[in-house]
PDB file of C-alpha atoms in Angstrom:
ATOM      1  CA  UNK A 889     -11.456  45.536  66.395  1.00 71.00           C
ATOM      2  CA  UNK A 890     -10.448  47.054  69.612  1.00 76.00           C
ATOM      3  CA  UNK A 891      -6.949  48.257  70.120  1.00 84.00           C
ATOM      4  CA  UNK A 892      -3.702  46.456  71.723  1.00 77.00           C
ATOM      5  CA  UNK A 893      -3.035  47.345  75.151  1.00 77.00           C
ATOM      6  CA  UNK A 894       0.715  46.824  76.001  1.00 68.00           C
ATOM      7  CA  UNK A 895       0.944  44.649  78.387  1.00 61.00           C
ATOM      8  CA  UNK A 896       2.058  45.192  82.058  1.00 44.00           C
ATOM      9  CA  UNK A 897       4.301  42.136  81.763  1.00 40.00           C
ATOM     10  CA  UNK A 898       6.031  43.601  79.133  1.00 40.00           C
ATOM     11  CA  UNK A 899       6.363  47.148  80.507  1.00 40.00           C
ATOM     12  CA  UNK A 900       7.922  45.864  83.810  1.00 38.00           C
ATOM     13  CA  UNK A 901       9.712  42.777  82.702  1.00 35.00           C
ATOM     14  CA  UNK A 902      11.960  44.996  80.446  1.00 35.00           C
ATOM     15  CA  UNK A 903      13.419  47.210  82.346  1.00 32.00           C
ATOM     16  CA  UNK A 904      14.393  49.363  79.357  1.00 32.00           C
ATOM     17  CA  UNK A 905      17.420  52.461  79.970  1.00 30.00           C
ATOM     18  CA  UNK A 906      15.773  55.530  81.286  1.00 31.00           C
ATOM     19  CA  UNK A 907      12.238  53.956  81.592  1.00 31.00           C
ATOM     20  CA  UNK A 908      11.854  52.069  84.639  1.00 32.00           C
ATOM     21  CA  UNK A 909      15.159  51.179  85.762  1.00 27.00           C
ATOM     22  CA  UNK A 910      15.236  52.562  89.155  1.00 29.00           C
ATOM     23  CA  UNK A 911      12.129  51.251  90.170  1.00 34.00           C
ATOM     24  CA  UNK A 912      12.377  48.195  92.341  1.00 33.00           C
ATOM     25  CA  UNK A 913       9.310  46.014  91.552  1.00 36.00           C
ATOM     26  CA  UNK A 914       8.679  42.421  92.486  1.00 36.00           C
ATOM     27  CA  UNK A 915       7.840  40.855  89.386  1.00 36.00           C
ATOM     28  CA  UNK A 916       6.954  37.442  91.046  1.00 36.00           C
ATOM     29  CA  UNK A 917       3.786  39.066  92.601  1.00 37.00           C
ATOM     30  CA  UNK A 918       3.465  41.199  89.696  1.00 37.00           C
ATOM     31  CA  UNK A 919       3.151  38.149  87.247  1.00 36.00           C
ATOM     32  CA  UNK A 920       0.897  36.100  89.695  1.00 38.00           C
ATOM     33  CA  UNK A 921      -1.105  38.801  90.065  1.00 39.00           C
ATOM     34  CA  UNK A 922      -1.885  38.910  85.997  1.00 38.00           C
ATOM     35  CA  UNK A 923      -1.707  35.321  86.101  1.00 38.00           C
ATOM     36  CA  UNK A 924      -4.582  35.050  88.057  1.00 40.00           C
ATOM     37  CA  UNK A 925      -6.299  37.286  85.974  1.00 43.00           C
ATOM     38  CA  UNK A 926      -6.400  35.174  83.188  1.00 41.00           C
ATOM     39  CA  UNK A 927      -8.208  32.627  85.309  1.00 41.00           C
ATOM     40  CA  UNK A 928     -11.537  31.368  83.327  1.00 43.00           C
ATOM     41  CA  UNK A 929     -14.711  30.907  85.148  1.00 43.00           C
ATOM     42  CA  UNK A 930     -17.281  33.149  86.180  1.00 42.00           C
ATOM     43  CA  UNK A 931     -16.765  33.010  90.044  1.00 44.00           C
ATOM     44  CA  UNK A 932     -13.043  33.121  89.516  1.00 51.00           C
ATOM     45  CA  UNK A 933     -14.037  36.846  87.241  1.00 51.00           C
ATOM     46  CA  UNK A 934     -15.891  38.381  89.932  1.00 52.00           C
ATOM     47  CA  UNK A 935     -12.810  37.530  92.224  1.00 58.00           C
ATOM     48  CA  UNK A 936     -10.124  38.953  89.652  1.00 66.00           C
ATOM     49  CA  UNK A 937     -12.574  42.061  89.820  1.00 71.00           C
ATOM     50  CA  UNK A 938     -11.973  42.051  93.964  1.00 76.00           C
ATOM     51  CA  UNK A 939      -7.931  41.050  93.241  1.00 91.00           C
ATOM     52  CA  UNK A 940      -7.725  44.134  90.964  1.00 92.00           C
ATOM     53  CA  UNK A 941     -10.067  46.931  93.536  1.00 91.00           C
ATOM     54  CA  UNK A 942      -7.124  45.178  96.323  1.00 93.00           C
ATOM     55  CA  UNK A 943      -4.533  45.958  93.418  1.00 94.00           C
ATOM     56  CA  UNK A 944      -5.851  49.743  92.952  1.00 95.00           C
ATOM     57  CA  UNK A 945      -5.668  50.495  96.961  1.00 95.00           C
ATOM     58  CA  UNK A 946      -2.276  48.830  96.935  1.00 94.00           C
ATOM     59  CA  UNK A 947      -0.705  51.313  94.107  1.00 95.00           C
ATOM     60  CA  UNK A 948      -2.310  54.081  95.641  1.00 95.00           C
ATOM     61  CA  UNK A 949      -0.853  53.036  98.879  1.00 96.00           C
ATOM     62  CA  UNK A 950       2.741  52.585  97.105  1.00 95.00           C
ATOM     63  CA  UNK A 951       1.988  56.097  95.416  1.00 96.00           C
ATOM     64  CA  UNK A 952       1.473  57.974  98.506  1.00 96.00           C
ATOM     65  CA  UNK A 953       4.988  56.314  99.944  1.00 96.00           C
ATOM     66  CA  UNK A 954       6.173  57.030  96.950  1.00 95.00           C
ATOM     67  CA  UNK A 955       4.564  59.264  94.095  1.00 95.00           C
ATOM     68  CA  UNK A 956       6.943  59.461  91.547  1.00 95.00           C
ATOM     69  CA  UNK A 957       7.109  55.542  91.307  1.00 95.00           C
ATOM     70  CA  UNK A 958       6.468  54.574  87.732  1.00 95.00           C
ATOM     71  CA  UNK A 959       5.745  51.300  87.663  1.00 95.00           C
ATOM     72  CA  UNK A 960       2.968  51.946  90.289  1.00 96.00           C
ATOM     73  CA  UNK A 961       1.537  54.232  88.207  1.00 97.00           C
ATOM     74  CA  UNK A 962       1.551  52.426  85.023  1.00 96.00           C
ATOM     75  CA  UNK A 963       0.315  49.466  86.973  1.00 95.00           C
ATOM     76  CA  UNK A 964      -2.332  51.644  88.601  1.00 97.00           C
ATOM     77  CA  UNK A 965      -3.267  52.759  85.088  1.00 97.00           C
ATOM     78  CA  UNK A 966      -3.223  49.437  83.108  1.00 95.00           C
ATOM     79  CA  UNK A 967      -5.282  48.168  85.973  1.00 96.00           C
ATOM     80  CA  UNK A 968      -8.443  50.962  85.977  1.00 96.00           C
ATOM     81  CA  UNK A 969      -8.240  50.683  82.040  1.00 95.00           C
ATOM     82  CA  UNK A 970      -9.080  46.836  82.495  1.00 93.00           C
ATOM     83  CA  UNK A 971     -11.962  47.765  84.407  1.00 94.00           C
ATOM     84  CA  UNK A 972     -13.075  50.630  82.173  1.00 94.00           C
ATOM     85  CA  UNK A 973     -12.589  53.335  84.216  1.00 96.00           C
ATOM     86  CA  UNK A 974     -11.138  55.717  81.996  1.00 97.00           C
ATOM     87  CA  UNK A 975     -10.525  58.462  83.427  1.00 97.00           C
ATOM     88  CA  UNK A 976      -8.530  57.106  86.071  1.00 97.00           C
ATOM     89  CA  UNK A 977      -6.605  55.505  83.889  1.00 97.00           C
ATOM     90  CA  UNK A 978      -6.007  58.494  81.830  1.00 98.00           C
ATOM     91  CA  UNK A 979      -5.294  59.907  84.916  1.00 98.00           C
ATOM     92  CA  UNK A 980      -2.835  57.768  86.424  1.00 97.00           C
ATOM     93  CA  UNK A 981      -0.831  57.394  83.037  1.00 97.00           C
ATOM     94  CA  UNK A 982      -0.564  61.537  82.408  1.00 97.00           C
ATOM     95  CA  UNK A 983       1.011  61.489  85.815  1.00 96.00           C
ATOM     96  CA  UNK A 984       3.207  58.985  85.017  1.00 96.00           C
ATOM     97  CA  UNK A 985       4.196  60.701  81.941  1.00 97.00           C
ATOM     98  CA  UNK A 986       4.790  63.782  83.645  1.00 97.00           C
ATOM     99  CA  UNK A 987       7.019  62.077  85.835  1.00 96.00           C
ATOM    100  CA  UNK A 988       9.258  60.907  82.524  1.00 96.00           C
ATOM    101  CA  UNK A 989       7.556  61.130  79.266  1.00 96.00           C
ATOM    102  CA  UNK A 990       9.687  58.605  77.653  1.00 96.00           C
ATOM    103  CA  UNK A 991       7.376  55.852  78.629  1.00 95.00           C
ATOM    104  CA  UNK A 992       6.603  54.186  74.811  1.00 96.00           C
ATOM    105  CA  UNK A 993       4.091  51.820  76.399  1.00 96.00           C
ATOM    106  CA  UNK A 994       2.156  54.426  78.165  1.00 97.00           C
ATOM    107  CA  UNK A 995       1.331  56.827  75.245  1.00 97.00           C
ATOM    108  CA  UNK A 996       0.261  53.404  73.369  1.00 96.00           C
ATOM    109  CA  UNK A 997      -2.362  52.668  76.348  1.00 96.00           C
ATOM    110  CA  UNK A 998      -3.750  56.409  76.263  1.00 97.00           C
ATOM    111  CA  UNK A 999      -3.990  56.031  72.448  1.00 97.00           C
ATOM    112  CA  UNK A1000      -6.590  52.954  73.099  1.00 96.00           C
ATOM    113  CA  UNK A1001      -8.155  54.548  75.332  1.00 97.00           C
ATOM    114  CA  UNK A1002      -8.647  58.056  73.358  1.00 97.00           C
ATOM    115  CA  UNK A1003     -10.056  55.445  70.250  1.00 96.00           C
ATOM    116  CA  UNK A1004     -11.972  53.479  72.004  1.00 95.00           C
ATOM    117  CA  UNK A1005     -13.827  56.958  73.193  1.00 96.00           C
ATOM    118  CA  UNK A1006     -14.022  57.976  69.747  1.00 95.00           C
ATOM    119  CA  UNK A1007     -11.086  60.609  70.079  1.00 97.00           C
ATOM    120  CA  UNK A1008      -9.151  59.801  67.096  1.00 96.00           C
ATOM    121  CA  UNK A1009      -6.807  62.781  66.861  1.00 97.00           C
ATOM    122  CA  UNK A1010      -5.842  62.363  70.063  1.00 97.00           C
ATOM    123  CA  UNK A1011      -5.258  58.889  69.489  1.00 97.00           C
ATOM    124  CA  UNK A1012      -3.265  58.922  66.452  1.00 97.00           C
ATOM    125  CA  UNK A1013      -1.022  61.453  68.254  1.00 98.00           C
ATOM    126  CA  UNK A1014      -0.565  59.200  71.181  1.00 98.00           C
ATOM    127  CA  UNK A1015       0.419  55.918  69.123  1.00 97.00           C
ATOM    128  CA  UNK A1016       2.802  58.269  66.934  1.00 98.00           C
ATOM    129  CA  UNK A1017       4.231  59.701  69.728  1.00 98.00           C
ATOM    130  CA  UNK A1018       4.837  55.163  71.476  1.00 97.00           C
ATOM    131  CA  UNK A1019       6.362  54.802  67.887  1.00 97.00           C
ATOM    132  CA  UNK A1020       8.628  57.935  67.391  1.00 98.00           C
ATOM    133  CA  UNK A1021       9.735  56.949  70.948  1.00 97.00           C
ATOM    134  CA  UNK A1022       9.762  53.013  70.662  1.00 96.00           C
ATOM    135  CA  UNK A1023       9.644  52.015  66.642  1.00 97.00           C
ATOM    136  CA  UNK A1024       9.600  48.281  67.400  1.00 96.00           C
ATOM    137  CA  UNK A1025       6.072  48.572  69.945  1.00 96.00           C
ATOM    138  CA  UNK A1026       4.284  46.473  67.734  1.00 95.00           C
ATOM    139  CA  UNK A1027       0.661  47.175  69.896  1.00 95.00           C
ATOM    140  CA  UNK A1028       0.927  50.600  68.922  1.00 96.00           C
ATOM    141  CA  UNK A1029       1.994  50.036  65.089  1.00 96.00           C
ATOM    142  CA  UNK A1030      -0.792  47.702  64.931  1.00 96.00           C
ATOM    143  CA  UNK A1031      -3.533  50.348  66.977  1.00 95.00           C
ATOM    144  CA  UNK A1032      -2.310  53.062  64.848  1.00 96.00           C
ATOM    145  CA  UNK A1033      -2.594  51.039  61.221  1.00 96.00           C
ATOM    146  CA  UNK A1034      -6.414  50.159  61.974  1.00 94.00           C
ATOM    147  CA  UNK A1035      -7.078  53.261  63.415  1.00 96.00           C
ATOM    148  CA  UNK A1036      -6.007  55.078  59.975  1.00 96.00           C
ATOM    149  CA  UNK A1037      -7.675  52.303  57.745  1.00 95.00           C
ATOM    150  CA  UNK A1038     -10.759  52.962  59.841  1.00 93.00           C
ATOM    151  CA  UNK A1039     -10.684  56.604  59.106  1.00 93.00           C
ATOM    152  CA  UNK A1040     -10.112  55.285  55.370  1.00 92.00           C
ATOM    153  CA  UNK A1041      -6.371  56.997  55.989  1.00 83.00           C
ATOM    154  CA  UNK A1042      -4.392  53.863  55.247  1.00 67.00           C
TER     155      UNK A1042
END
């Protein structure tokens, strides 16, 4: 199957010590926002796809305020990664991790990524390195067991 992607509820909701804790996010628009996007209907898809191009210039908006801004980033990330572009994603979340490479949740999303392109060293590293960081992140326990069984390494 495909991999977990941790969630952006999850990620932002948390708040966790040293991971986003001095980023000021309004998680009522936040959670509407992904709210919406679990809408059903194929009229209400095409406008999550318009809700999430507005969500893209809106990070990138809050990034250039503000460019070490985590959340923005990870949202930024987890948002191009729903729509498949990869590379931006990849992009937005090394940036992020630049920024503080403690960020469990984020090497978890580039490991999905890096297997869904077929990059499986790169993704095992990435879902060891969300589990040495974060041992309870069950998306990238999960990710990293079906990778390995999938590479007949369980």
């Amino acid at each position: 199957g495909e991999p977990v992607v941790h969630g952006l509820e999850t990620e932002v909701g948390e708040r966790r010590a040293g991971v986003l804790e001095h980023d000021a996010v309004d998680q009522h628009a936040v959670q509407h926002h992904w709210r919406r996007d679990r809408a059903d209907g194929a009229q209400q898809h095409e406008d999550q796809r318009g809700d999430r191009h507005a969500a893209i210039a809106g990070f990138r908006e809050a990034l250039a305020l503000q460019p070490d801004y985590l959340a923005a980033w990870y949202c930024l990330g987890k948002t191009l990664q729903e729509l498949g572009q990869f590379e931006g994603a990849i992009a937005a979340y090394q940036h992020l991790l630049a920024i503080n490479p403690g960020v469990a949740e984020t090497h978890c999303n580039l490991g999905a990524i890096w297997q869904l392109q077929g990059e499986t060293a790169r993704a095992t590293a990435a879902y060891r390195q969300a589990i040495h960081l974060k041992p309870d992140l069950a998306a990238a326990r999960l990710n990293l067991a079906q990778l390995l069984a999938s590479l007949g390494q369980a």
